[in-house]
Short mmCIF file of C-alpha atoms and ligand atoms in Angstrom, two decimals:
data_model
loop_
_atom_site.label_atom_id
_atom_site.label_comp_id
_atom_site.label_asym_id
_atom_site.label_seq_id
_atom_site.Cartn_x
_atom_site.Cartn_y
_atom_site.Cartn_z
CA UNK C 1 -43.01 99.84 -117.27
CA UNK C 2 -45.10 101.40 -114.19
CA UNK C 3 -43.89 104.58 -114.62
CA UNK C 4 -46.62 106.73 -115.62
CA UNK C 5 -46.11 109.11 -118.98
CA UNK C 6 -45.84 112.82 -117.28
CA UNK C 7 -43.63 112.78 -114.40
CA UNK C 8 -44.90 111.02 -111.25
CA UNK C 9 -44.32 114.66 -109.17
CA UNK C 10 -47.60 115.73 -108.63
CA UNK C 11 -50.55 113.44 -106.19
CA UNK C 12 -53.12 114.32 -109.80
CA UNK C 13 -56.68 114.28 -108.71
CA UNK C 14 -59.48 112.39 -110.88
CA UNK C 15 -60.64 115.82 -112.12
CA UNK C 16 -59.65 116.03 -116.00
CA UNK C 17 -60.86 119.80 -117.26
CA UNK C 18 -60.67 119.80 -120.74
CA UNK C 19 -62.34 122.91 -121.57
CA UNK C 20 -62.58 126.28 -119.58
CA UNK C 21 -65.92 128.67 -119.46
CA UNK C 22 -65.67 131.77 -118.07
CA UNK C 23 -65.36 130.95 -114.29
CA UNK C 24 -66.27 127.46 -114.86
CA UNK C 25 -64.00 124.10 -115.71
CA UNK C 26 -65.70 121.11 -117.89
CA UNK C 27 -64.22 118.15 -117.20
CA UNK C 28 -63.39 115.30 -119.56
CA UNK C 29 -66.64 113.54 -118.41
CA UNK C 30 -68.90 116.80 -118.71
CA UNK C 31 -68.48 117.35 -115.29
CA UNK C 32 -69.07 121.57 -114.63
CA UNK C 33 -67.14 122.67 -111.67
CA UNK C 34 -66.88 126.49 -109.94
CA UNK C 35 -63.32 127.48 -110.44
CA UNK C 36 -62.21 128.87 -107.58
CA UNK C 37 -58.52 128.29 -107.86
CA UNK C 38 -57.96 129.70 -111.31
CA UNK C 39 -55.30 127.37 -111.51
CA UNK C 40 -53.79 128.84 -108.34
CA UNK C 41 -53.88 132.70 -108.73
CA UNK C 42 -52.86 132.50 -112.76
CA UNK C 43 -56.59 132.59 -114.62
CA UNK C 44 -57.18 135.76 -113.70
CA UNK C 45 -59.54 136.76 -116.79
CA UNK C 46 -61.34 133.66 -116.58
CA UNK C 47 -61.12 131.02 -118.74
CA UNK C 48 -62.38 132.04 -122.05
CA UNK C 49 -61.88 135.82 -121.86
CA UNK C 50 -62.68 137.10 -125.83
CA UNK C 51 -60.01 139.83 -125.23
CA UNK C 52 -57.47 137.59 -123.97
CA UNK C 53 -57.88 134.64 -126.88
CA UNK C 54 -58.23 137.40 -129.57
CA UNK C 55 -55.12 138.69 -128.68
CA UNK C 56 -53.04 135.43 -128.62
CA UNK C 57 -54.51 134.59 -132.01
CA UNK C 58 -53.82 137.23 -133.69
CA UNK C 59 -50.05 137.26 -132.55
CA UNK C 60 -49.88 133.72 -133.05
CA UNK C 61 -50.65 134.11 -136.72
CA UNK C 62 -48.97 137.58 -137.01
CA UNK C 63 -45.00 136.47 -135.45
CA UNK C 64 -44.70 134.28 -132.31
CA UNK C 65 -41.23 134.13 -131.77
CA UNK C 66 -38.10 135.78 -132.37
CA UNK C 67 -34.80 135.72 -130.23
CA UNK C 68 -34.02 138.37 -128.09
CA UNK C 69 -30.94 139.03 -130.14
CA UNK C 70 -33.40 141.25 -131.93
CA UNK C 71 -35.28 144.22 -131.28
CA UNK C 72 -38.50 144.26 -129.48
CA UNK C 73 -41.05 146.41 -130.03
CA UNK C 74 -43.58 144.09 -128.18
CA UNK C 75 -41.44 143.77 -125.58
CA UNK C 76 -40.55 147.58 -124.87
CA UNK C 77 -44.43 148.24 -124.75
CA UNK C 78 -45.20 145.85 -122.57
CA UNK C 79 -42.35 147.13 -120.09
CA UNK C 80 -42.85 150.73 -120.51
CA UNK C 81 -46.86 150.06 -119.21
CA UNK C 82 -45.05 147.53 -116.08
CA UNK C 83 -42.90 150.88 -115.32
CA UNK C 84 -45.51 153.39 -115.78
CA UNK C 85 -47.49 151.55 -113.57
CA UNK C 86 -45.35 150.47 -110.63
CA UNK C 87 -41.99 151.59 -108.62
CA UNK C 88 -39.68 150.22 -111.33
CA UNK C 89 -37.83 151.36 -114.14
CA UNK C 90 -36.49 148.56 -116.03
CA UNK C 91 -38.25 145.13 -116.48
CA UNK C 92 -36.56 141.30 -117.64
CA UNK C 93 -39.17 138.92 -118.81
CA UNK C 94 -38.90 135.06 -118.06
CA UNK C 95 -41.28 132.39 -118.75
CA UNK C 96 -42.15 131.79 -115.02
CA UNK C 97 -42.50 132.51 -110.98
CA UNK C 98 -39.17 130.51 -110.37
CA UNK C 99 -37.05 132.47 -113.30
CA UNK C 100 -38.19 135.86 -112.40
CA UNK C 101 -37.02 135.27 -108.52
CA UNK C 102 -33.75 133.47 -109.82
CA UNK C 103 -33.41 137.23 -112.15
CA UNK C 104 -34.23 138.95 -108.85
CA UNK C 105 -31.33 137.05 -106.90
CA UNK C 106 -28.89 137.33 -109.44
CA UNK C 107 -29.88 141.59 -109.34
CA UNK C 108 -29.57 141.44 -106.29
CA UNK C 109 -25.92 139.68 -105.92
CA UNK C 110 -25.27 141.82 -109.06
CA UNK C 111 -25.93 145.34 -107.44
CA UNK C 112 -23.51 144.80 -104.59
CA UNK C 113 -20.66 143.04 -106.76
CA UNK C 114 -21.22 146.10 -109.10
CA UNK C 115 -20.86 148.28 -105.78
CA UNK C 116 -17.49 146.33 -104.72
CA UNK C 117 -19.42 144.06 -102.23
CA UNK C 118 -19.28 140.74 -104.20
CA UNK C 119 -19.23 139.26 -100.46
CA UNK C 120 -22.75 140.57 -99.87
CA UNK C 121 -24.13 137.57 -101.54
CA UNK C 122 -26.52 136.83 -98.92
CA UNK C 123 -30.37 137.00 -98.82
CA UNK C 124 -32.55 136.95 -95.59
CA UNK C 125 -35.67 134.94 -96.33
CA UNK C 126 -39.25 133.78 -94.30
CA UNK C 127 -40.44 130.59 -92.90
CA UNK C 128 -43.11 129.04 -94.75
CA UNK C 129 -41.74 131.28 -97.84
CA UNK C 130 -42.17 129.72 -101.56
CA UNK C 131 -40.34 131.12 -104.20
CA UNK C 132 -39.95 127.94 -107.01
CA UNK C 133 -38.91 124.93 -107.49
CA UNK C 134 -35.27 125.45 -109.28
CA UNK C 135 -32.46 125.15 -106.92
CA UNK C 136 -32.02 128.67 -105.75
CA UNK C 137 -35.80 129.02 -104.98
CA UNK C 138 -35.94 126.13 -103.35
CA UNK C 139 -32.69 126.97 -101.66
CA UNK C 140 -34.80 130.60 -100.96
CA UNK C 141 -37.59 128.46 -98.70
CA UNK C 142 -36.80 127.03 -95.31
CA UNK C 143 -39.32 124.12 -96.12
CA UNK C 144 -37.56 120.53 -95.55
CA UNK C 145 -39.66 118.82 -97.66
CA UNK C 146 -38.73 120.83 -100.84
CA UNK C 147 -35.04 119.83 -99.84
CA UNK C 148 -35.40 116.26 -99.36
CA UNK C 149 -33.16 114.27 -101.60
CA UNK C 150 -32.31 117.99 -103.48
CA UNK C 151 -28.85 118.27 -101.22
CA UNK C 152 -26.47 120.51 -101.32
CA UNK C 153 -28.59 123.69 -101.56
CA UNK C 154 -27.35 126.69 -103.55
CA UNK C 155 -25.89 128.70 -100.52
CA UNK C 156 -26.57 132.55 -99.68
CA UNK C 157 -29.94 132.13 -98.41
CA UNK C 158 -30.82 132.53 -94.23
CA UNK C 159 -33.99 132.23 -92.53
CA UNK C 160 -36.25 134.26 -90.18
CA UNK C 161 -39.52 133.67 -88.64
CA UNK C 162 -42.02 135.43 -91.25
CA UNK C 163 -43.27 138.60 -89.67
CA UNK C 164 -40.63 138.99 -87.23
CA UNK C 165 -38.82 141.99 -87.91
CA UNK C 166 -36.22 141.34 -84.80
CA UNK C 167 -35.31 138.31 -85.89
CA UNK C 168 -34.89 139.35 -89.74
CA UNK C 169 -32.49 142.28 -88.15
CA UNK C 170 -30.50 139.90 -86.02
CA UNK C 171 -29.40 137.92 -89.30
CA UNK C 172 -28.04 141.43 -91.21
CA UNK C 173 -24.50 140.81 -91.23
CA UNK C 174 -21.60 142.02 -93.43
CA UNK C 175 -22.78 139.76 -96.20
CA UNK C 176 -26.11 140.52 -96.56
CA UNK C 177 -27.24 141.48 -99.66
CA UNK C 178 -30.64 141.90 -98.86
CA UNK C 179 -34.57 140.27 -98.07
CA UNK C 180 -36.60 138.39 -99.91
CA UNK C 181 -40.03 138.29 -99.15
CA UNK C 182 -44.01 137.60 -99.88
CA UNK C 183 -45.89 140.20 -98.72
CA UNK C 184 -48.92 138.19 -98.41
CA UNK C 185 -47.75 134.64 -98.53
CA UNK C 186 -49.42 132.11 -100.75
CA UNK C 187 -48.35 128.39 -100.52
CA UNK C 188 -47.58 129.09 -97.24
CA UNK C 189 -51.58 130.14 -95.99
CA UNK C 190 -52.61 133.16 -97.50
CA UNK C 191 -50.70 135.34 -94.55
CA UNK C 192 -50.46 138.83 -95.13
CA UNK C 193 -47.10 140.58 -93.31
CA UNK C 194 -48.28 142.98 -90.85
CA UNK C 195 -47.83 146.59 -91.68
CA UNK C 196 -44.96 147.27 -89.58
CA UNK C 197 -42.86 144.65 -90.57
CA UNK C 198 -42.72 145.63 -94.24
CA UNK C 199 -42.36 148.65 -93.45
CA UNK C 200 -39.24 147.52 -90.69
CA UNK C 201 -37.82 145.80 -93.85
CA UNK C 202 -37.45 148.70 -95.81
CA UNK C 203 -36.42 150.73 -93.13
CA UNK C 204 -33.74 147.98 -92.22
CA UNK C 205 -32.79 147.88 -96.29
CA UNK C 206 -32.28 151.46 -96.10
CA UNK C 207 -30.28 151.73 -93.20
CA UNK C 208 -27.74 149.07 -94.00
CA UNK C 209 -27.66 149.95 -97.74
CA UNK C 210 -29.54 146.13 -98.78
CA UNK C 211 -32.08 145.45 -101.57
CA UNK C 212 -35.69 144.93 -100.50
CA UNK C 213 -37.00 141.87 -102.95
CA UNK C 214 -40.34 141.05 -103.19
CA UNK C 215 -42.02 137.96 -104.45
CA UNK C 216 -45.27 139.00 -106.10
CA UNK C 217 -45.91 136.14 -107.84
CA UNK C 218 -49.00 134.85 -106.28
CA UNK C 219 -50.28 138.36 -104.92
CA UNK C 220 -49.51 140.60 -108.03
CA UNK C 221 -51.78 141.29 -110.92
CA UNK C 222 -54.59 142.94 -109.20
CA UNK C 223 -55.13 140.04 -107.01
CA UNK C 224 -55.32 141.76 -104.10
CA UNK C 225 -57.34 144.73 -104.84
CA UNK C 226 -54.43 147.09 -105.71
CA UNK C 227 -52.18 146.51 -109.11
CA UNK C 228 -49.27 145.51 -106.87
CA UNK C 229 -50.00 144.06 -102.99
CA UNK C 230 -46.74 146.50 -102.17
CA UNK C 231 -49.37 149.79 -102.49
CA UNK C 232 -50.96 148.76 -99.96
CA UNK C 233 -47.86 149.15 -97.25
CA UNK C 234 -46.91 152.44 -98.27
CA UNK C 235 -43.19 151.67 -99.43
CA UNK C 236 -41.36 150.32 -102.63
CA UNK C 237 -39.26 147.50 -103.04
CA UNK C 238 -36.16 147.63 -105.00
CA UNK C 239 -36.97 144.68 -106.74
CA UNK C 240 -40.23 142.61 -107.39
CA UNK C 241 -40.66 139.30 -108.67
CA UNK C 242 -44.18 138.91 -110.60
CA UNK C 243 -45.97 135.78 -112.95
CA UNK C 244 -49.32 133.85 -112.31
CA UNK C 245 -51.48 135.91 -113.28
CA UNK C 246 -49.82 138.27 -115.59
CA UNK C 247 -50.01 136.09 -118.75
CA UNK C 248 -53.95 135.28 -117.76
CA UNK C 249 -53.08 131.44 -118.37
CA UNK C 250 -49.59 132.36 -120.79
CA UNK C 251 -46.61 130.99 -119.47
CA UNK C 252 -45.22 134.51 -118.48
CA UNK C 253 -43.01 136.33 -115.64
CA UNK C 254 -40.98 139.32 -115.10
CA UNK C 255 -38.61 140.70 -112.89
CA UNK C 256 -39.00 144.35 -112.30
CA UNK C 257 -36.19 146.64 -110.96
CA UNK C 258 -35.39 150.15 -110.01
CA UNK C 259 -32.74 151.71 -112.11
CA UNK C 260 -30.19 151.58 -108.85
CA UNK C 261 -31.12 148.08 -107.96
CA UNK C 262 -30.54 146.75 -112.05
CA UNK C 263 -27.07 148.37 -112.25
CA UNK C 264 -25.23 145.27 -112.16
CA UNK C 265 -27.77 143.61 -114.92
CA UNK C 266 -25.53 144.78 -118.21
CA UNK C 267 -25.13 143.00 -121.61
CA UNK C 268 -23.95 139.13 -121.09
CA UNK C 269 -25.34 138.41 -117.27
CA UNK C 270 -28.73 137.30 -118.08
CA UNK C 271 -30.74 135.97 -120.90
CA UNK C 272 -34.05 133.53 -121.56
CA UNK C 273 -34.64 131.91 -125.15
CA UNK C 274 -38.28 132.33 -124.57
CA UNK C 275 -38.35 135.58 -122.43
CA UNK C 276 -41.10 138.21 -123.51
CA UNK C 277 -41.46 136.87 -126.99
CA UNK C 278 -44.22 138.29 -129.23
CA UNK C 279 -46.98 136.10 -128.53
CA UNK C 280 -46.24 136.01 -124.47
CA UNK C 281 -46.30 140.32 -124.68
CA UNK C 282 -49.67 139.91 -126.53
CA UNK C 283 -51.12 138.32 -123.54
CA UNK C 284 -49.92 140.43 -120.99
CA UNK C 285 -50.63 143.12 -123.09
CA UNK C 286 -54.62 142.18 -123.11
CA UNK C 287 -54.26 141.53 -119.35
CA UNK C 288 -53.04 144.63 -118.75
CA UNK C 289 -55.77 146.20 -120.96
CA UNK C 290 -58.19 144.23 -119.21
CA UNK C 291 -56.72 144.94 -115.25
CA UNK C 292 -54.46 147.90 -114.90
CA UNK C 293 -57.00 150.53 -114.46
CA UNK C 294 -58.69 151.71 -110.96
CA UNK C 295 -62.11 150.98 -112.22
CA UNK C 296 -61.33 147.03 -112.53
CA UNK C 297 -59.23 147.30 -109.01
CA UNK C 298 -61.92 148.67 -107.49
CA UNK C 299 -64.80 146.43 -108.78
CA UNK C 300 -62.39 143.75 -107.52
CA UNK C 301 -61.87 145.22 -104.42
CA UNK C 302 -66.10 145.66 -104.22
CA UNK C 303 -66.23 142.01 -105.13
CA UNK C 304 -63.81 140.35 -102.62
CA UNK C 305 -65.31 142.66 -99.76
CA UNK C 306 -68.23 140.73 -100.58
CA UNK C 307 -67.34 137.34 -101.09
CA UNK C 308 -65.26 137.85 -97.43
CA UNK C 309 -68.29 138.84 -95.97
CA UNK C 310 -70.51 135.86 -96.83
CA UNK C 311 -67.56 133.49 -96.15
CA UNK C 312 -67.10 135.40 -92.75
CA UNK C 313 -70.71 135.12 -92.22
CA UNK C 314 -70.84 131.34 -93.17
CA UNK C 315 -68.18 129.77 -91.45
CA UNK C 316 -69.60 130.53 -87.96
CA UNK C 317 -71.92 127.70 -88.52
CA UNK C 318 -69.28 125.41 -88.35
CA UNK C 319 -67.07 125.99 -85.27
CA UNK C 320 -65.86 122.26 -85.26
CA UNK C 321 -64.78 122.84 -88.98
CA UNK C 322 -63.72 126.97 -89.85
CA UNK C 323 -61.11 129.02 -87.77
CA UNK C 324 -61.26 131.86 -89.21
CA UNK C 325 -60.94 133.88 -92.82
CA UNK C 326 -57.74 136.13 -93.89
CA UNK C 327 -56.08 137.28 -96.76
CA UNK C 328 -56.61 140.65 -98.83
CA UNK C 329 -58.82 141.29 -102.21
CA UNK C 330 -59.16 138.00 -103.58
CA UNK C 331 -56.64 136.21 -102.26
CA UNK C 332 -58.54 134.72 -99.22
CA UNK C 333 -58.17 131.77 -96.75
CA UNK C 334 -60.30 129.91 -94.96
CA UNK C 335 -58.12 128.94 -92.13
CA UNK C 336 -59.35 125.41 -90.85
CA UNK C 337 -59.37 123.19 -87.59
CA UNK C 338 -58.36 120.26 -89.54
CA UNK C 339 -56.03 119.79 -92.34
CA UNK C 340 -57.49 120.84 -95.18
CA UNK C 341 -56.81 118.17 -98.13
CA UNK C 342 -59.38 116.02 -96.91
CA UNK C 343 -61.99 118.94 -97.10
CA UNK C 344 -60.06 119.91 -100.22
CA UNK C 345 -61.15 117.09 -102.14
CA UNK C 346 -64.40 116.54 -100.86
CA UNK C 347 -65.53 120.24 -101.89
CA UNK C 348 -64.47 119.31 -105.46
CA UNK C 349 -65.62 115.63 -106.15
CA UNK C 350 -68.71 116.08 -103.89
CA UNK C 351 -69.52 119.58 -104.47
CA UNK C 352 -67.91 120.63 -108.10
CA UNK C 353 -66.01 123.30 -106.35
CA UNK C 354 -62.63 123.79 -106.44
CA UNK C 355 -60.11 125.00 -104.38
CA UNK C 356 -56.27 124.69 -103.62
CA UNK C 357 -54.87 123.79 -100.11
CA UNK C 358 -52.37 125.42 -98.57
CA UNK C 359 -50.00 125.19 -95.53
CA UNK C 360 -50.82 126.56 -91.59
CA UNK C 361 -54.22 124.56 -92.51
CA UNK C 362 -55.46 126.99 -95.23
CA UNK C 363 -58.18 126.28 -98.12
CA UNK C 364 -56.97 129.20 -100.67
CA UNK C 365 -59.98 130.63 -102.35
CA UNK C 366 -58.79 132.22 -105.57
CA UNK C 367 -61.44 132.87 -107.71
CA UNK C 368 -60.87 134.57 -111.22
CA UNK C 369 -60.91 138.38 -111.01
CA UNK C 370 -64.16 138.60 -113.22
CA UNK C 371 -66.50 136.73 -110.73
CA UNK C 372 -69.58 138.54 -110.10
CA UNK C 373 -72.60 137.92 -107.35
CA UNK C 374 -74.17 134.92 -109.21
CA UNK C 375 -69.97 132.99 -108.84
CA UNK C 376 -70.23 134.30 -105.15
CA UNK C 377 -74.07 133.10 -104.85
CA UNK C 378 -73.13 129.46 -106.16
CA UNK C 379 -69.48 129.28 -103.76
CA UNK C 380 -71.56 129.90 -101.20
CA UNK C 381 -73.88 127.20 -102.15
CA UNK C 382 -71.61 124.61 -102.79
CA UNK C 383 -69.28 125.32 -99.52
CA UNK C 384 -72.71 125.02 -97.13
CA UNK C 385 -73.20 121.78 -98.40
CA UNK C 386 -69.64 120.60 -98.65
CA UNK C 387 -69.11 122.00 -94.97
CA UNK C 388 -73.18 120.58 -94.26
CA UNK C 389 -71.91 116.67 -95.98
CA UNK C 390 -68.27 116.98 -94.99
CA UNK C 391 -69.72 117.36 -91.31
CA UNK C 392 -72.14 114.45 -91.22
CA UNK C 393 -69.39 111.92 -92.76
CA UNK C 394 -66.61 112.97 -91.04
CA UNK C 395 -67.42 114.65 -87.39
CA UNK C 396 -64.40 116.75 -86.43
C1 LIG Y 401 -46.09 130.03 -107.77
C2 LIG Y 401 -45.06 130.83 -107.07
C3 LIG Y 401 -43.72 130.84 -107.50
C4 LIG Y 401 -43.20 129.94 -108.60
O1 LIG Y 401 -43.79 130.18 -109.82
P1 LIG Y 401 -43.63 129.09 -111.00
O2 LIG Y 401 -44.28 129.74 -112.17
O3 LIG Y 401 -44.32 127.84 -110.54
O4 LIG Y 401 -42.18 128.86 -111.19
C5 LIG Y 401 -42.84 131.68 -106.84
N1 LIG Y 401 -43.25 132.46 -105.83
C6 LIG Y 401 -44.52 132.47 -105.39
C7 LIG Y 401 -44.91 133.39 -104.27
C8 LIG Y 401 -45.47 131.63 -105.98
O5 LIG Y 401 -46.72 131.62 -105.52
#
């Protein structure tokens, strides 16, 4: 047997973290590194947050799991905070990012079959996009190599040049059901939609009576300096797709709706064994203790304004190497002239610093939301002498 014991699907690096402090990883060999990936966009507390782990254990020994058959008291608290706190009224938990944009796609075909449109089945999505790897996300994503040896794709899904609000209004058609969309997109390079074209989106939603989706799952959480990335355009979607970071490192997601956009979500069309049980609300609970308040947003906010500015700072020392730097809050790139798995890897088994690539040649830095000036101090340190080492070995 060659086969290796867990699924040969991901290229596994030699780092082997078996214990997390604070903002740091410890691999299996003692080796310390700088987390700034937070196991892309999901540790947002850190690793060892005493807020965080005291609420897991104490749920864990009080009642982890009951079906949702039953009532949930958990659950309802958990979802009445998610409302309070954003556009939506009514929230459906899943387990992860992929299940809580499949529960936003089925809302969405849902609302106009309710409306006596089951033709309007359709969603316009982005190039680049990532929304999961189940069928219909993957059927969501114009990306080839997420199809390969996956045919037929789920249909219903269409595909316009992210950012282009012409082309997204040229695909509307009488069975159009809505957009689907990353505001700032993640996998795809850490590119934030310009103002106007979220804005077009919602305007075009509105006008043609379609359902404005968005996929939050990397940008939500207080990533980006706001509770939701969507505050920061100045509209609502009718639907938003959240996970990563909303469990702080618990297998957690949610799909939040409007009270309109959920009217086709009644007893019998959806369901998850697993979905907001006990121990998954305590963790989102403590998150939400921990982020949902303007003081944390803006000390992250503060934070990322200064960690861009170093990084902005820095990478003009390295024309050859650094483009340039985008993103919003702490969800940055560090666009590159190369590709970026090479540099990738040598920042984290050189340098102890880690980082996730991305596509359109993009290092992601995604620290944990706690880092303070001494994490920023020592990223700093270790990407001058990656960039200084990487340089020397490898001349671009
Ligand atoms: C990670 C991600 C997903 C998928 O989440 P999983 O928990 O891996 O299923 C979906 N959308 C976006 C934008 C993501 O970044």
């Amino acid at each position: 047997m060659t086969i290796t014991p867990l699924m040969p699907v991901y290229p596994r690096c030699g780092v082997r973290p078996v214990r997390g402090d604070h903002c740091h990883l410890i691999g299996e060999d003692g080796t310390r590194y700088l987390d700034f990936a937070s196991g892309i966009a999901v540790n947002v507390l850190g690793h060892s947050h005493p807020h965080l782990i005291a609420a897991i254990q104490h749920q864990a020994a009080t009642l982890m799991h009951v079906s949702n058959l039953y009532g949930s008291p958990q659950g309802e608290a958990v979802a009445r905070r998610l409302t309070e706190l954003t556009f939506a009224d009514t929230v459906f938990f899943t387990n992860s990012g992929a299940e809580a944009v499949e529960c936003a796609i089925k809302t969405a075909r849902a609302w106009h079959s309710h409306g006596g449109h089951p033709e309007r089945h359709e969603l316009i999505t982005f190039s680049n996009a990532f929304h999961g790897r189940t069928m219909a996300t993957i059927s969501a994503s114009d990306q080839e190599k997420m199809h390969k040896g996956f045919l037929p794709l789920l249909p219903g899904f269409r595909y316009a040049p992210f950012d282009d609000l012409a082309a997204a209004q040229a695909l509307i058609g009488p069975q159009t059901a809505g957009f689907l969309v990353e505001p700032i997109q993640g996998e795809g390079g850490i590119r934030d939609g310009s103002v106007e074209f979220i804005q077009g989106l919602r305007k075009l939603a509105d006008a043609h009576g379609l359902l404005l989706i968005f996929d939050e799952v990397q940008c939500g959480v207080a990533r980006t300096g706001t509770f939701y990335a969507y505050e920061q355009y100045g509209i609502t979607p009718d639907i938003l797709a959240t996970a990563k970071g909303i469990g702080g490192g618990f297998p957690l997601g949610a799909c939040l709706a409007t009270e309109d956009a959920a009217r086709g979500m009644v007893i019998g069309t959806h369901g998850s064994t697993y979905g907001g049980n006990p121990l998954a609300m305590a963790a989102a609970s403590a998150v939400l203790d921990v982020v949902a308040n303007e003081e944390f947003l803006a000390g992250v906010r503060a934070t990322a304004a200064r960690l861009r500015a170093r990084i902005e700072q820095f990478i003009g020392n390295y024309p050859d190497l650094f483009d340039l730097v985008r993103g919003r809050g702490l969800m940055l790139g560090i666009r590159l002239k190369i590709e970026p798995r090479a540099f990738v890897a040598h920042l984290r088994d050189r340098h102890q610093l880690l980082t996730v690539a991305a596509g359109d040649q993009t290092v992601r830095i995604l620290p944990p939301l706690v880092i303070d000036d001494t994490h920023i101090d020592e990223f700093i340190a270790r990407l001058s002498a990656g960039a200084a080492s990487f340089s020397a070995e490898s001349p671009v």
